[in-house]
Amino acid sequence: MKNTIKLYNSLSRKKEVFEPINEGFVGMYVCGPTVYSDVHLGNCRTFVSFDIIYRYLVHLGHKVRYVRNITDVGHLVGDVDTGGEDKIAKRARLEKLEPMEVVQKYMNGFHDMMKIFNVLPPSIEPRATGHIPEQIKMVQDIIDNGFAYEQNGSVYFDTPKFAKESGVYGALSGRKIEDLIAESRDDLKNQGEKKHPSDFAIWIKADPTHLMHWDSPWSVGFPGWHLECSVMSTKYLGEKFDIHGGGNDLKFPHHENEVAQNHGACGHAPAKYWLHGNMLLMNGRKMAKSDGNTITPEQLFTGDSPHISKSYSPMVLRFFMLQSHYRSTLDLTDDALLAAEKGYRRLMEANQTLQGLNHPGNAGEGDLDKEINQLITQAYEEMNDDFNTPKALARLFELVSKVNGLKGGQLSFGEVTEATWNNLKTTFQIFIYNIFGLQDEMAASDSNGNGVLDGLMNLILDMRQTARVNKDWGTSDKIRDALKELEIKVKDGKEGSTWTVG
Ligand code: AMP
Ligand code: ZN
């Protein structure tokens, strides 16, 4: 029972029993960030969701190879027809930096943020620019199989031909090729080199001013965004692997086109199960940078945002995310964060109580014993049911009431066996730390004795140092003031900043 997972496959639009292609092994690919700007909390939600899925699969004993890429070339602002510029090249031009400086800066920031939210690093984190020869080869394979054509040095995927011959274009996103034709009719005058408006570029000829380009059989240019994920997933997980994930805003065109490319090159789709996380909203609207409806992690930690009344810690945010299912939207509001803070503290305090409370011995097996065991089983069943963290969490909170009842004397240890009590202790440790990936911010170290607080403080002080280097005094002072509120004093010296409590 514990090992049978059902997961919702976006491709079949139903829950399916998870059966890895090779028993005991799981290959999972998740689309990573495009590193041209700071990661926002919406991005973080998607990576936290897949972190929990990864952790749970590992917990169940699967040997998981988790690949999460870094997009460092090819993601355009707009489309190639409308002269869309590569997002990283554009930022490099605006900031007068080398494109690789832009990539390094935002990739470092992304990694810092993943550490702060206790997101485990993937097994492999490949970068698109490190796989140009493989991408050129896939373009050639698609051309050779008759699903792509070259025009003036760029190469386009022949979508109508593929749709007609394979019958699968649109299967993932639910879009119909006829609708796509109708949708893009207005654009016909802009379609430029494409034979059809729904065709998409897999190799793009670079104009002479373009900062990132590579030689290829067709032109000096760069790969289309969708291509990198087809290539890197196949390279590291094989032509057919288990799970492909990402935010549901990537279903179309990114994932639909990935499926088309893999079919075009290898004759079949890459992944067996497609998992899509839903969006983080703020006050009811999608969190997105474009319309200012966003809050950065720094603003969350300092409280410096009109959207929140106070600062919130990384683990409160992680707990907040656990409270909703990954396929549901999650609305970030100040009230919801306040409630999450309370819930997080209650859970961690109950666990401290549980771990510190020894069974007095000499107990029989009563109804309470059965209830506890049942709730433990149910918590696992909820996770097995498409990784339902809010329901699993609800079971843990029912157990929290039992723990508090036993501590307060309203419930009797006489009804609980020592084995059940020890099982409960282990279950809480496993769920809180291994599966949910929470850390105890109220303790100086995590359950394994690692100095979590030290690590977090170093990261926060690093962020403050970066703000100071950038002369962003507002942010650096905010961080210092927020720490002061927590009675943490920061001293700036020549060797860097140090901190003391009290
Ligand atoms: P990007 O860097 O834009 O390619 O996005 C990286 C990941 O963040 C993708 O999987 C997106 O689906 C995801 N993402 C972007 N905005 C949000 C949001 N508001 N909520 C949840 N995930 C998001
Ligand atoms: Zn991708």
mmCIF file of N, CA, C and O in Angstrom, residues 144-180:
data_model
loop_
_atom_site.group_PDB
_atom_site.id
_atom_site.type_symbol
_atom_site.label_atom_id
_atom_site.label_comp_id
_atom_site.label_asym_id
_atom_site.label_seq_id
_atom_site.Cartn_x
_atom_site.Cartn_y
_atom_site.Cartn_z
ATOM 1 N N ASP A 144 15.948 15.435 -41.172
ATOM 2 C CA ASP A 144 16.099 14.167 -41.916
ATOM 3 C C ASP A 144 14.802 13.357 -41.899
ATOM 4 O O ASP A 144 14.489 12.653 -42.849
ATOM 5 N N ASN A 145 14.052 13.467 -40.818
ATOM 6 C CA ASN A 145 12.785 12.720 -40.734
ATOM 7 C C ASN A 145 11.625 13.456 -41.396
ATOM 8 O O ASN A 145 10.484 13.008 -41.338
ATOM 9 N N GLY A 146 11.933 14.612 -41.952
ATOM 10 C CA GLY A 146 10.933 15.328 -42.750
ATOM 11 C C GLY A 146 9.996 16.228 -41.965
ATOM 12 O O GLY A 146 8.975 16.666 -42.494
ATOM 13 N N PHE A 147 10.338 16.538 -40.704
ATOM 14 C CA PHE A 147 9.424 17.366 -39.910
ATOM 15 C C PHE A 147 9.938 18.791 -39.682
ATOM 16 O O PHE A 147 9.397 19.516 -38.852
ATOM 17 N N ALA A 148 10.996 19.174 -40.376
ATOM 18 C CA ALA A 148 11.478 20.550 -40.230
ATOM 19 C C ALA A 148 12.068 20.996 -41.559
ATOM 20 O O ALA A 148 12.462 20.171 -42.386
ATOM 21 N N TYR A 149 12.106 22.291 -41.763
ATOM 22 C CA TYR A 149 12.639 22.831 -43.024
ATOM 23 C C TYR A 149 13.472 24.066 -42.721
ATOM 24 O O TYR A 149 13.277 24.741 -41.695
ATOM 25 N N GLU A 150 14.403 24.350 -43.623
ATOM 26 C CA GLU A 150 15.273 25.509 -43.436
ATOM 27 C C GLU A 150 14.798 26.662 -44.320
ATOM 28 O O GLU A 150 14.344 26.458 -45.442
ATOM 29 N N GLN A 151 14.824 27.856 -43.773
ATOM 30 C CA GLN A 151 14.531 29.064 -44.554
ATOM 31 C C GLN A 151 15.554 30.124 -44.165
ATOM 32 O O GLN A 151 15.597 30.500 -42.987
ATOM 33 N N ASN A 152 16.342 30.571 -45.098
ATOM 34 C CA ASN A 152 17.318 31.650 -44.860
ATOM 35 C C ASN A 152 18.156 31.435 -43.597
ATOM 36 O O ASN A 152 18.378 32.363 -42.828
ATOM 37 N N GLY A 153 18.576 30.217 -43.350
ATOM 38 C CA GLY A 153 19.475 29.964 -42.220
ATOM 39 C C GLY A 153 18.779 29.607 -40.922
ATOM 40 O O GLY A 153 19.419 29.181 -39.970
ATOM 41 N N SER A 154 17.462 29.807 -40.848
ATOM 42 C CA SER A 154 16.731 29.367 -39.660
ATOM 43 C C SER A 154 16.020 28.059 -39.989
ATOM 44 O O SER A 154 15.735 27.781 -41.154
ATOM 45 N N VAL A 155 15.738 27.285 -38.966
ATOM 46 C CA VAL A 155 15.054 26.007 -39.184
ATOM 47 C C VAL A 155 13.749 26.015 -38.397
ATOM 48 O O VAL A 155 13.729 26.390 -37.219
ATOM 49 N N TYR A 156 12.668 25.614 -39.062
ATOM 50 C CA TYR A 156 11.340 25.630 -38.430
ATOM 51 C C TYR A 156 10.754 24.236 -38.379
ATOM 52 O O TYR A 156 10.940 23.440 -39.320
ATOM 53 N N PHE A 157 10.039 23.979 -37.317
ATOM 54 C CA PHE A 157 9.321 22.713 -37.177
ATOM 55 C C PHE A 157 8.041 22.813 -37.993
ATOM 56 O O PHE A 157 7.286 23.783 -37.867
ATOM 57 N N ASP A 158 7.785 21.788 -38.800
ATOM 58 C CA ASP A 158 6.626 21.799 -39.697
ATOM 59 C C ASP A 158 5.415 21.238 -38.942
ATOM 60 O O ASP A 158 5.114 20.043 -39.012
ATOM 61 N N THR A 159 4.734 22.123 -38.225
ATOM 62 C CA THR A 159 3.668 21.675 -37.325
ATOM 63 C C THR A 159 2.485 21.007 -38.052
ATOM 64 O O THR A 159 2.062 19.928 -37.636
ATOM 65 N N PRO A 160 1.923 21.608 -39.115
ATOM 66 C CA PRO A 160 0.783 20.945 -39.756
ATOM 67 C C PRO A 160 1.128 19.555 -40.281
ATOM 68 O O PRO A 160 0.346 18.621 -40.152
ATOM 69 N N LYS A 161 2.331 19.421 -40.841
ATOM 70 C CA LYS A 161 2.720 18.109 -41.377
ATOM 71 C C LYS A 161 2.798 17.092 -40.230
ATOM 72 O O LYS A 161 2.275 15.982 -40.331
ATOM 73 N N PHE A 162 3.428 17.533 -39.147
ATOM 74 C CA PHE A 162 3.558 16.639 -37.992
ATOM 75 C C PHE A 162 2.179 16.282 -37.423
ATOM 76 O O PHE A 162 1.893 15.123 -37.118
ATOM 77 N N ALA A 163 1.327 17.311 -37.307
ATOM 78 C CA ALA A 163 -0.012 17.079 -36.738
ATOM 79 C C ALA A 163 -0.760 16.057 -37.587
ATOM 80 O O ALA A 163 -1.409 15.141 -37.061
ATOM 81 N N LYS A 164 -0.653 16.212 -38.889
ATOM 82 C CA LYS A 164 -1.394 15.333 -39.800
ATOM 83 C C LYS A 164 -0.868 13.894 -39.729
ATOM 84 O O LYS A 164 -1.635 12.937 -39.622
ATOM 85 N N GLU A 165 0.462 13.778 -39.718
ATOM 86 C CA GLU A 165 1.030 12.427 -39.789
ATOM 87 C C GLU A 165 1.007 11.699 -38.450
ATOM 88 O O GLU A 165 0.853 10.482 -38.401
ATOM 89 N N SER A 166 1.196 12.450 -37.357
ATOM 90 C CA SER A 166 1.300 11.765 -36.060
ATOM 91 C C SER A 166 -0.036 11.737 -35.331
ATOM 92 O O SER A 166 -0.305 10.847 -34.537
ATOM 93 N N GLY A 167 -0.843 12.773 -35.559
ATOM 94 C CA GLY A 167 -2.118 12.872 -34.845
ATOM 95 C C GLY A 167 -1.974 13.229 -33.389
ATOM 96 O O GLY A 167 -2.937 13.165 -32.632
ATOM 97 N N VAL A 168 -0.770 13.611 -32.924
ATOM 98 C CA VAL A 168 -0.624 13.896 -31.487
ATOM 99 C C VAL A 168 -0.418 15.382 -31.175
ATOM 100 O O VAL A 168 -0.390 15.753 -30.008
ATOM 101 N N TYR A 169 -0.282 16.242 -32.183
ATOM 102 C CA TYR A 169 -0.017 17.645 -31.834
ATOM 103 C C TYR A 169 -1.242 18.255 -31.160
ATOM 104 O O TYR A 169 -2.340 18.213 -31.710
ATOM 105 N N GLY A 170 -1.055 18.761 -29.973
ATOM 106 C CA GLY A 170 -2.179 19.320 -29.229
ATOM 107 C C GLY A 170 -2.701 18.373 -28.160
ATOM 108 O O GLY A 170 -3.513 18.760 -27.324
ATOM 109 N N ALA A 171 -2.205 17.127 -28.131
ATOM 110 C CA ALA A 171 -2.737 16.135 -27.178
ATOM 111 C C ALA A 171 -2.473 16.556 -25.727
ATOM 112 O O ALA A 171 -3.313 16.351 -24.849
ATOM 113 N N LEU A 172 -1.317 17.144 -25.476
ATOM 114 C CA LEU A 172 -0.968 17.510 -24.105
ATOM 115 C C LEU A 172 -1.724 18.750 -23.643
ATOM 116 O O LEU A 172 -2.295 18.784 -22.559
ATOM 117 N N SER A 173 -1.738 19.767 -24.472
ATOM 118 C CA SER A 173 -2.342 21.038 -24.049
ATOM 119 C C SER A 173 -3.830 21.096 -24.364
ATOM 120 O O SER A 173 -4.523 21.992 -23.882
ATOM 121 N N GLY A 174 -4.307 20.155 -25.182
ATOM 122 C CA GLY A 174 -5.729 20.166 -25.542
ATOM 123 C C GLY A 174 -6.036 21.161 -26.646
ATOM 124 O O GLY A 174 -7.198 21.424 -26.946
ATOM 125 N N ARG A 175 -4.998 21.728 -27.252
ATOM 126 C CA ARG A 175 -5.257 22.667 -28.357
ATOM 127 C C ARG A 175 -5.404 21.908 -29.668
ATOM 128 O O ARG A 175 -4.719 20.908 -29.884
ATOM 129 N N LYS A 176 -6.256 22.428 -30.518
ATOM 130 C CA LYS A 176 -6.434 21.784 -31.811
ATOM 131 C C LYS A 176 -5.695 22.595 -32.858
ATOM 132 O O LYS A 176 -5.696 23.826 -32.810
ATOM 133 N N ILE A 177 -5.106 21.899 -33.783
ATOM 134 C CA ILE A 177 -4.339 22.592 -34.816
ATOM 135 C C ILE A 177 -5.225 23.589 -35.568
ATOM 136 O O ILE A 177 -4.791 24.697 -35.879
ATOM 137 N N GLU A 178 -6.520 23.221 -35.768
ATOM 138 C CA GLU A 178 -7.417 24.144 -36.492
ATOM 139 C C GLU A 178 -7.575 25.455 -35.696
ATOM 140 O O GLU A 178 -7.603 26.537 -36.264
ATOM 141 N N ASP A 179 -7.655 25.316 -34.341
ATOM 142 C CA ASP A 179 -7.779 26.519 -33.509
ATOM 143 C C ASP A 179 -6.512 27.362 -33.620
ATOM 144 O O ASP A 179 -6.558 28.581 -33.634
ATOM 145 N N LEU A 180 -5.387 26.647 -33.656
ATOM 146 C CA LEU A 180 -4.117 27.383 -33.742
ATOM 147 C C LEU A 180 -4.047 28.150 -35.055
ATOM 148 O O LEU A 180 -3.579 29.278 -35.110
#
